[in-house]
PDB file of N, CA and C in Angstrom:
ATOM      1  N   MET A   1       0.830  -2.532  21.962  1.00  0.00           N
ATOM      2  CA  MET A   1       0.989  -3.117  20.639  1.00  0.00           C
ATOM      3  C   MET A   1       0.644  -2.108  19.554  1.00  0.00           C
ATOM      4  N   ALA A   2      -0.427  -1.362  19.710  1.00  0.00           N
ATOM      5  CA  ALA A   2      -0.815  -0.379  18.694  1.00  0.00           C
ATOM      6  C   ALA A   2       0.261   0.689  18.534  1.00  0.00           C
ATOM      7  N   ILE A   3       0.938   1.035  19.609  1.00  0.00           N
ATOM      8  CA  ILE A   3       1.996   2.040  19.526  1.00  0.00           C
ATOM      9  C   ILE A   3       3.143   1.515  18.669  1.00  0.00           C
ATOM     10  N   ILE A   4       3.500   0.261  18.858  1.00  0.00           N
ATOM     11  CA  ILE A   4       4.573  -0.333  18.055  1.00  0.00           C
ATOM     12  C   ILE A   4       4.179  -0.350  16.587  1.00  0.00           C
ATOM     13  N   VAL A   5       2.966  -0.765  16.292  1.00  0.00           N
ATOM     14  CA  VAL A   5       2.485  -0.791  14.914  1.00  0.00           C
ATOM     15  C   VAL A   5       2.525   0.610  14.323  1.00  0.00           C
ATOM     16  N   GLY A   6       2.087   1.608  15.103  1.00  0.00           N
ATOM     17  CA  GLY A   6       2.105   2.991  14.631  1.00  0.00           C
ATOM     18  C   GLY A   6       3.511   3.477  14.339  1.00  0.00           C
ATOM     19  N   ILE A   7       4.446   3.126  15.178  1.00  0.00           N
ATOM     20  CA  ILE A   7       5.832   3.544  14.971  1.00  0.00           C
ATOM     21  C   ILE A   7       6.404   2.857  13.733  1.00  0.00           C
ATOM     22  N   LEU A   8       6.178   1.562  13.588  1.00  0.00           N
ATOM     23  CA  LEU A   8       6.674   0.846  12.419  1.00  0.00           C
ATOM     24  C   LEU A   8       6.071   1.400  11.139  1.00  0.00           C
ATOM     25  N   SER A   9       4.777   1.675  11.166  1.00  0.00           N
ATOM     26  CA  SER A   9       4.119   2.190   9.973  1.00  0.00           C
ATOM     27  C   SER A   9       4.598   3.593   9.639  1.00  0.00           C
ATOM     28  N   ALA A  10       4.823   4.408  10.644  1.00  0.00           N
ATOM     29  CA  ALA A  10       5.310   5.765  10.399  1.00  0.00           C
ATOM     30  C   ALA A  10       6.701   5.734   9.778  1.00  0.00           C
ATOM     31  N   ASP A  11       7.447   4.667  10.041  1.00  0.00           N
ATOM     32  CA  ASP A  11       8.790   4.531   9.492  1.00  0.00           C
ATOM     33  C   ASP A  11       8.800   3.838   8.127  1.00  0.00           C
ATOM     34  N   GLY A  12       7.671   3.691   7.503  1.00  0.00           N
ATOM     35  CA  GLY A  12       7.639   3.090   6.175  1.00  0.00           C
ATOM     36  C   GLY A  12       7.057   1.695   6.136  1.00  0.00           C
ATOM     37  N   GLY A  13       6.328   1.288   7.161  1.00  0.00           N
ATOM     38  CA  GLY A  13       5.728  -0.038   7.183  1.00  0.00           C
ATOM     39  C   GLY A  13       4.574  -0.205   6.218  1.00  0.00           C
ATOM     40  N   CYS A  14       4.007   0.890   5.736  1.00  0.00           N
ATOM     41  CA  CYS A  14       2.903   0.817   4.778  1.00  0.00           C
ATOM     42  C   CYS A  14       3.466   0.742   3.363  1.00  0.00           C
ATOM     43  N   GLY A  15       2.679   0.144   2.476  1.00  0.00           N
ATOM     44  CA  GLY A  15       3.101   0.008   1.088  1.00  0.00           C
ATOM     45  C   GLY A  15       2.904   1.282   0.287  1.00  0.00           C
ATOM     46  N   GLU A  16       3.236   1.192  -0.986  1.00  0.00           N
ATOM     47  CA  GLU A  16       3.077   2.321  -1.901  1.00  0.00           C
ATOM     48  C   GLU A  16       1.594   2.687  -1.999  1.00  0.00           C
ATOM     49  N   ASN A  17       1.309   3.975  -1.969  1.00  0.00           N
ATOM     50  CA  ASN A  17      -0.051   4.517  -2.034  1.00  0.00           C
ATOM     51  C   ASN A  17      -0.907   4.131  -0.832  1.00  0.00           C
ATOM     52  N   GLU A  18      -0.253   3.815   0.301  1.00  0.00           N
ATOM     53  CA  GLU A  18      -0.950   3.505   1.540  1.00  0.00           C
ATOM     54  C   GLU A  18      -0.569   4.507   2.617  1.00  0.00           C
ATOM     55  N   ILE A  19      -1.464   4.681   3.576  1.00  0.00           N
ATOM     56  CA  ILE A  19      -1.194   5.508   4.744  1.00  0.00           C
ATOM     57  C   ILE A  19      -1.612   4.729   5.986  1.00  0.00           C
ATOM     58  N   PHE A  20      -0.957   5.025   7.112  1.00  0.00           N
ATOM     59  CA  PHE A  20      -1.334   4.381   8.363  1.00  0.00           C
ATOM     60  C   PHE A  20      -2.474   5.157   8.984  1.00  0.00           C
ATOM     61  N   ASN A  21      -3.487   4.453   9.445  1.00  0.00           N
ATOM     62  CA  ASN A  21      -4.637   5.070  10.092  1.00  0.00           C
ATOM     63  C   ASN A  21      -4.869   4.343  11.408  1.00  0.00           C
ATOM     64  N   GLU A  22      -4.762   5.065  12.526  1.00  0.00           N
ATOM     65  CA  GLU A  22      -4.966   4.454  13.840  1.00  0.00           C
ATOM     66  C   GLU A  22      -6.407   4.024  14.047  1.00  0.00           C
ATOM     67  N   CYS A  23      -7.329   4.639  13.316  1.00  0.00           N
ATOM     68  CA  CYS A  23      -8.744   4.279  13.430  1.00  0.00           C
ATOM     69  C   CYS A  23      -9.306   4.048  12.031  1.00  0.00           C
ATOM     70  N   GLY A  24      -8.715   3.098  11.322  1.00  0.00           N
ATOM     71  CA  GLY A  24      -9.152   2.788   9.967  1.00  0.00           C
ATOM     72  C   GLY A  24     -10.326   1.826   9.960  1.00  0.00           C
ATOM     73  N   SER A  25     -10.930   1.680   8.807  1.00  0.00           N
ATOM     74  CA  SER A  25     -12.035   0.748   8.616  1.00  0.00           C
ATOM     75  C   SER A  25     -11.482  -0.671   8.497  1.00  0.00           C
ATOM     76  N   PRO A  26     -12.182  -1.662   9.049  1.00  0.00           N
ATOM     77  CA  PRO A  26     -11.730  -3.038   8.870  1.00  0.00           C
ATOM     78  C   PRO A  26     -12.016  -3.585   7.467  1.00  0.00           C
ATOM     79  N   CYS A  27     -12.757  -2.828   6.654  1.00  0.00           N
ATOM     80  CA  CYS A  27     -13.116  -3.270   5.298  1.00  0.00           C
ATOM     81  C   CYS A  27     -12.282  -2.525   4.257  1.00  0.00           C
ATOM     82  N   ASP A  28     -11.734  -3.279   3.311  1.00  0.00           N
ATOM     83  CA  ASP A  28     -10.914  -2.689   2.258  1.00  0.00           C
ATOM     84  C   ASP A  28     -11.766  -2.105   1.139  1.00  0.00           C
ATOM     85  N   LYS A  29     -11.293  -0.997   0.573  1.00  0.00           N
ATOM     86  CA  LYS A  29     -11.872  -0.457  -0.655  1.00  0.00           C
ATOM     87  C   LYS A  29     -11.196  -1.199  -1.802  1.00  0.00           C
ATOM     88  N   THR A  30     -11.982  -1.751  -2.711  1.00  0.00           N
ATOM     89  CA  THR A  30     -11.434  -2.526  -3.820  1.00  0.00           C
ATOM     90  C   THR A  30     -11.963  -1.994  -5.146  1.00  0.00           C
ATOM     91  N   CYS A  31     -11.386  -2.477  -6.238  1.00  0.00           N
ATOM     92  CA  CYS A  31     -11.885  -2.099  -7.567  1.00  0.00           C
ATOM     93  C   CYS A  31     -13.352  -2.489  -7.707  1.00  0.00           C
ATOM     94  N   ALA A  32     -13.707  -3.669  -7.215  1.00  0.00           N
ATOM     95  CA  ALA A  32     -15.079  -4.158  -7.327  1.00  0.00           C
ATOM     96  C   ALA A  32     -16.034  -3.452  -6.374  1.00  0.00           C
ATOM     97  N   ASP A  33     -15.519  -2.950  -5.253  1.00  0.00           N
ATOM     98  CA  ASP A  33     -16.362  -2.306  -4.236  1.00  0.00           C
ATOM     99  C   ASP A  33     -15.613  -1.114  -3.636  1.00  0.00           C
ATOM    100  N   PRO A  34     -15.560   0.018  -4.379  1.00  0.00           N
ATOM    101  CA  PRO A  34     -14.786   1.169  -3.910  1.00  0.00           C
ATOM    102  C   PRO A  34     -15.383   1.883  -2.697  1.00  0.00           C
ATOM    103  N   VAL A  35     -16.669   1.631  -2.411  1.00  0.00           N
ATOM    104  CA  VAL A  35     -17.313   2.230  -1.238  1.00  0.00           C
ATOM    105  C   VAL A  35     -18.032   1.102  -0.483  1.00  0.00           C
ATOM    106  N   PRO A  36     -17.259   0.267   0.239  1.00  0.00           N
ATOM    107  CA  PRO A  36     -17.872  -0.892   0.892  1.00  0.00           C
ATOM    108  C   PRO A  36     -18.760  -0.508   2.073  1.00  0.00           C
ATOM    109  N   THR A  37     -19.811  -1.287   2.262  1.00  0.00           N
ATOM    110  CA  THR A  37     -20.629  -1.162   3.462  1.00  0.00           C
ATOM    111  C   THR A  37     -19.904  -1.959   4.536  1.00  0.00           C
ATOM    112  N   CYS A  38     -19.688  -1.333   5.684  1.00  0.00           N
ATOM    113  CA  CYS A  38     -18.847  -1.967   6.695  1.00  0.00           C
ATOM    114  C   CYS A  38     -19.344  -1.635   8.094  1.00  0.00           C
ATOM    115  N   ILE A  39     -18.924  -2.442   9.048  1.00  0.00           N
ATOM    116  CA  ILE A  39     -19.250  -2.162  10.441  1.00  0.00           C
ATOM    117  C   ILE A  39     -18.461  -0.942  10.902  1.00  0.00           C
ATOM    118  N   GLU A  40     -18.988  -0.248  11.891  1.00  0.00           N
ATOM    119  CA  GLU A  40     -18.309   0.934  12.434  1.00  0.00           C
ATOM    120  C   GLU A  40     -17.430   0.497  13.596  1.00  0.00           C
ATOM    121  N   MET A  41     -16.158   0.314  13.307  1.00  0.00           N
ATOM    122  CA  MET A  41     -15.197   0.014  14.366  1.00  0.00           C
ATOM    123  C   MET A  41     -13.809   0.401  13.883  1.00  0.00           C
ATOM    124  N   CYS A  42     -12.975   0.800  14.816  1.00  0.00           N
ATOM    125  CA  CYS A  42     -11.620   1.215  14.473  1.00  0.00           C
ATOM    126  C   CYS A  42     -10.688   0.014  14.404  1.00  0.00           C
ATOM    127  N   LYS A  43      -9.794   0.073  13.440  1.00  0.00           N
ATOM    128  CA  LYS A  43      -8.740  -0.936  13.325  1.00  0.00           C
ATOM    129  C   LYS A  43      -7.469  -0.210  12.896  1.00  0.00           C
ATOM    130  N   ALA A  44      -6.447  -0.252  13.736  1.00  0.00           N
ATOM    131  CA  ALA A  44      -5.173   0.387  13.397  1.00  0.00           C
ATOM    132  C   ALA A  44      -4.520  -0.421  12.286  1.00  0.00           C
ATOM    133  N   ARG A  45      -4.302   0.224  11.128  1.00  0.00           N
ATOM    134  CA  ARG A  45      -3.745  -0.504   9.990  1.00  0.00           C
ATOM    135  C   ARG A  45      -3.373   0.432   8.858  1.00  0.00           C
ATOM    136  N   CYS A  46      -2.665  -0.113   7.892  1.00  0.00           N
ATOM    137  CA  CYS A  46      -2.388   0.618   6.662  1.00  0.00           C
ATOM    138  C   CYS A  46      -3.598   0.466   5.752  1.00  0.00           C
ATOM    139  N   GLU A  47      -3.946   1.537   5.061  1.00  0.00           N
ATOM    140  CA  GLU A  47      -5.036   1.475   4.096  1.00  0.00           C
ATOM    141  C   GLU A  47      -4.692   2.350   2.904  1.00  0.00           C
ATOM    142  N   CYS A  48      -5.408   2.152   1.819  1.00  0.00           N
ATOM    143  CA  CYS A  48      -5.132   2.917   0.598  1.00  0.00           C
ATOM    144  C   CYS A  48      -5.371   4.407   0.824  1.00  0.00           C
ATOM    145  N   ARG A  49      -4.550   5.219   0.185  1.00  0.00           N
ATOM    146  CA  ARG A  49      -4.736   6.671   0.220  1.00  0.00           C
ATOM    147  C   ARG A  49      -6.076   7.024  -0.421  1.00  0.00           C
ATOM    148  N   PRO A  50      -6.615   8.205  -0.120  1.00  0.00           N
ATOM    149  CA  PRO A  50      -7.864   8.630  -0.768  1.00  0.00           C
ATOM    150  C   PRO A  50      -7.728   8.585  -2.292  1.00  0.00           C
ATOM    151  N   GLY A  51      -8.753   8.036  -2.960  1.00  0.00           N
ATOM    152  CA  GLY A  51      -8.741   7.916  -4.416  1.00  0.00           C
ATOM    153  C   GLY A  51      -8.100   6.633  -4.913  1.00  0.00           C
ATOM    154  N   PHE A  52      -7.570   5.813  -3.995  1.00  0.00           N
ATOM    155  CA  PHE A  52      -6.920   4.555  -4.348  1.00  0.00           C
ATOM    156  C   PHE A  52      -7.712   3.383  -3.765  1.00  0.00           C
ATOM    157  N   VAL A  53      -7.659   2.249  -4.446  1.00  0.00           N
ATOM    158  CA  VAL A  53      -8.351   1.031  -4.022  1.00  0.00           C
ATOM    159  C   VAL A  53      -7.432  -0.167  -4.259  1.00  0.00           C
ATOM    160  N   ILE A  54      -7.792  -1.315  -3.709  1.00  0.00           N
ATOM    161  CA  ILE A  54      -6.975  -2.515  -3.884  1.00  0.00           C
ATOM    162  C   ILE A  54      -7.300  -3.183  -5.219  1.00  0.00           C
ATOM    163  N   HIS A  55      -6.252  -3.398  -6.015  1.00  0.00           N
ATOM    164  CA  HIS A  55      -6.378  -4.046  -7.327  1.00  0.00           C
ATOM    165  C   HIS A  55      -6.618  -5.546  -7.116  1.00  0.00           C
ATOM    166  N   PRO A  56      -7.525  -6.163  -7.891  1.00  0.00           N
ATOM    167  CA  PRO A  56      -7.852  -7.578  -7.664  1.00  0.00           C
ATOM    168  C   PRO A  56      -6.705  -8.555  -7.941  1.00  0.00           C
ATOM    169  N   THR A  57      -5.806  -8.220  -8.836  1.00  0.00           N
ATOM    170  CA  THR A  57      -4.712  -9.131  -9.184  1.00  0.00           C
ATOM    171  C   THR A  57      -3.472  -8.883  -8.344  1.00  0.00           C
ATOM    172  N   THR A  58      -3.045  -7.626  -8.272  1.00  0.00           N
ATOM    173  CA  THR A  58      -1.795  -7.302  -7.580  1.00  0.00           C
ATOM    174  C   THR A  58      -1.958  -7.169  -6.074  1.00  0.00           C
ATOM    175  N   LYS A  59      -3.189  -6.934  -5.619  1.00  0.00           N
ATOM    176  CA  LYS A  59      -3.490  -6.705  -4.192  1.00  0.00           C
ATOM    177  C   LYS A  59      -2.780  -5.465  -3.659  1.00  0.00           C
ATOM    178  N   LYS A  60      -2.395  -4.563  -4.553  1.00  0.00           N
ATOM    179  CA  LYS A  60      -1.745  -3.299  -4.182  1.00  0.00           C
ATOM    180  C   LYS A  60      -2.739  -2.161  -4.390  1.00  0.00           C
ATOM    181  N   CYS A  61      -2.494  -1.034  -3.716  1.00  0.00           N
ATOM    182  CA  CYS A  61      -3.351   0.137  -3.878  1.00  0.00           C
ATOM    183  C   CYS A  61      -3.045   0.822  -5.205  1.00  0.00           C
ATOM    184  N   VAL A  62      -4.077   0.994  -6.018  1.00  0.00           N
ATOM    185  CA  VAL A  62      -3.947   1.658  -7.313  1.00  0.00           C
ATOM    186  C   VAL A  62      -5.004   2.747  -7.412  1.00  0.00           C
ATOM    187  N   ASN A  63      -4.758   3.705  -8.291  1.00  0.00           N
ATOM    188  CA  ASN A  63      -5.757   4.729  -8.551  1.00  0.00           C
ATOM    189  C   ASN A  63      -7.004   4.047  -9.089  1.00  0.00           C
ATOM    190  N   LEU A  64      -8.158   4.476  -8.640  1.00  0.00           N
ATOM    191  CA  LEU A  64      -9.423   3.878  -9.068  1.00  0.00           C
ATOM    192  C   LEU A  64      -9.538   3.845 -10.592  1.00  0.00           C
ATOM    193  N   LYS A  65      -8.935   4.835 -11.265  1.00  0.00           N
ATOM    194  CA  LYS A  65      -8.966   4.893 -12.734  1.00  0.00           C
ATOM    195  C   LYS A  65      -8.207   3.731 -13.371  1.00  0.00           C
ATOM    196  N   ASN A  66      -7.294   3.097 -12.625  1.00  0.00           N
ATOM    197  CA  ASN A  66      -6.471   2.005 -13.156  1.00  0.00           C
ATOM    198  C   ASN A  66      -7.037   0.613 -12.872  1.00  0.00           C
ATOM    199  N   CYS A  67      -8.276   0.563 -12.414  1.00  0.00           N
ATOM    200  CA  CYS A  67      -8.914  -0.734 -12.171  1.00  0.00           C
ATOM    201  C   CYS A  67      -9.319  -1.367 -13.495  1.00  0.00           C
ATOM    202  N   PRO A  68      -9.333  -2.715 -13.546  1.00  0.00           N
ATOM    203  CA  PRO A  68      -9.787  -3.382 -14.767  1.00  0.00           C
ATOM    204  C   PRO A  68     -11.254  -3.054 -15.036  1.00  0.00           C
ATOM    205  N   LYS A  69     -11.591  -2.992 -16.284  1.00  0.00           N
ATOM    206  CA  LYS A  69     -12.979  -2.678 -16.672  1.00  0.00           C
ATOM    207  C   LYS A  69     -13.834  -3.921 -16.620  1.00  0.00           C
TER     208      LYS A  69
END
Protein backbone atom coordinates (compact mmCIF):
# COMPACT_ATOMS: atom_id res chain seq x y z
CA MET A 1 0.00 0.00 0.00
CA ALA A 2 2.77 2.48 0.85
CA ILE A 3 4.35 1.84 -2.55
CA ILE A 4 1.11 2.73 -4.31
CA VAL A 5 0.75 5.90 -2.25
CA GLY A 6 4.37 6.81 -3.04
CA ILE A 7 3.84 6.29 -6.75
CA LEU A 8 0.62 8.32 -6.78
CA SER A 9 2.21 11.12 -4.81
CA ALA A 10 5.29 11.19 -7.02
CA ASP A 11 2.94 11.64 -9.98
CA GLY A 12 1.36 14.75 -8.51
CA GLY A 13 -0.84 13.40 -5.72
CA CYS A 14 0.39 16.11 -3.34
CA GLY A 15 -1.07 19.60 -3.35
CA GLU A 16 0.59 22.91 -4.09
CA ASN A 17 3.56 23.61 -1.78
CA GLU A 18 3.49 20.00 -0.55
CA ILE A 19 6.00 17.18 -0.86
CA PHE A 20 5.61 13.44 -0.31
CA ASN A 21 7.54 12.09 2.66
CA GLU A 22 7.70 8.32 3.23
CA CYS A 23 8.59 8.97 6.87
CA GLY A 24 6.71 12.17 7.65
CA SER A 25 5.41 13.38 10.99
CA PRO A 26 1.81 12.51 11.85
CA CYS A 27 1.39 16.09 13.17
CA ASP A 28 0.75 19.02 10.84
CA LYS A 29 2.63 22.31 11.02
CA THR A 30 0.01 25.07 11.16
CA CYS A 31 -0.10 28.86 11.39
CA ALA A 32 -1.05 28.52 15.06
CA ASP A 33 1.61 25.86 15.78
CA PRO A 34 4.46 25.98 13.23
CA VAL A 35 6.67 23.70 15.37
CA PRO A 36 4.27 21.14 16.89
CA THR A 37 5.28 18.77 19.65
CA CYS A 38 4.55 15.33 18.26
CA ILE A 39 5.14 11.64 18.78
CA GLU A 40 8.11 10.10 16.98
CA MET A 41 6.66 7.83 14.34
CA CYS A 42 6.74 7.66 10.57
CA LYS A 43 3.67 8.24 8.46
CA ALA A 44 3.87 8.13 4.66
CA ARG A 45 2.02 11.24 3.50
CA CYS A 46 2.09 14.60 1.80
CA GLU A 47 3.24 17.45 4.01
CA CYS A 48 4.02 21.13 3.59
CA ARG A 49 7.36 22.07 2.07
CA PRO A 50 9.96 23.58 4.43
CA GLY A 51 8.92 27.12 5.41
CA PHE A 52 5.23 26.39 4.70
CA VAL A 53 2.40 25.61 7.14
CA ILE A 54 -1.31 24.81 6.91
CA HIS A 55 -3.52 27.92 6.74
CA PRO A 56 -6.46 27.79 9.21
CA THR A 57 -9.11 28.82 6.67
CA THR A 58 -7.98 27.32 3.36
CA LYS A 59 -6.33 24.20 4.86
CA LYS A 60 -3.65 24.61 2.17
CA CYS A 61 0.11 24.97 2.66
CA VAL A 62 1.12 28.64 2.69
CA ASN A 63 4.32 30.47 3.46
CA LEU A 64 4.52 31.11 7.20
CA LYS A 65 4.71 34.85 6.38
CA ASN A 66 1.18 34.62 4.87
CA CYS A 67 -0.50 33.39 8.05
CA PRO A 68 -3.17 35.59 9.64
CA LYS A 69 -1.90 37.81 12.43
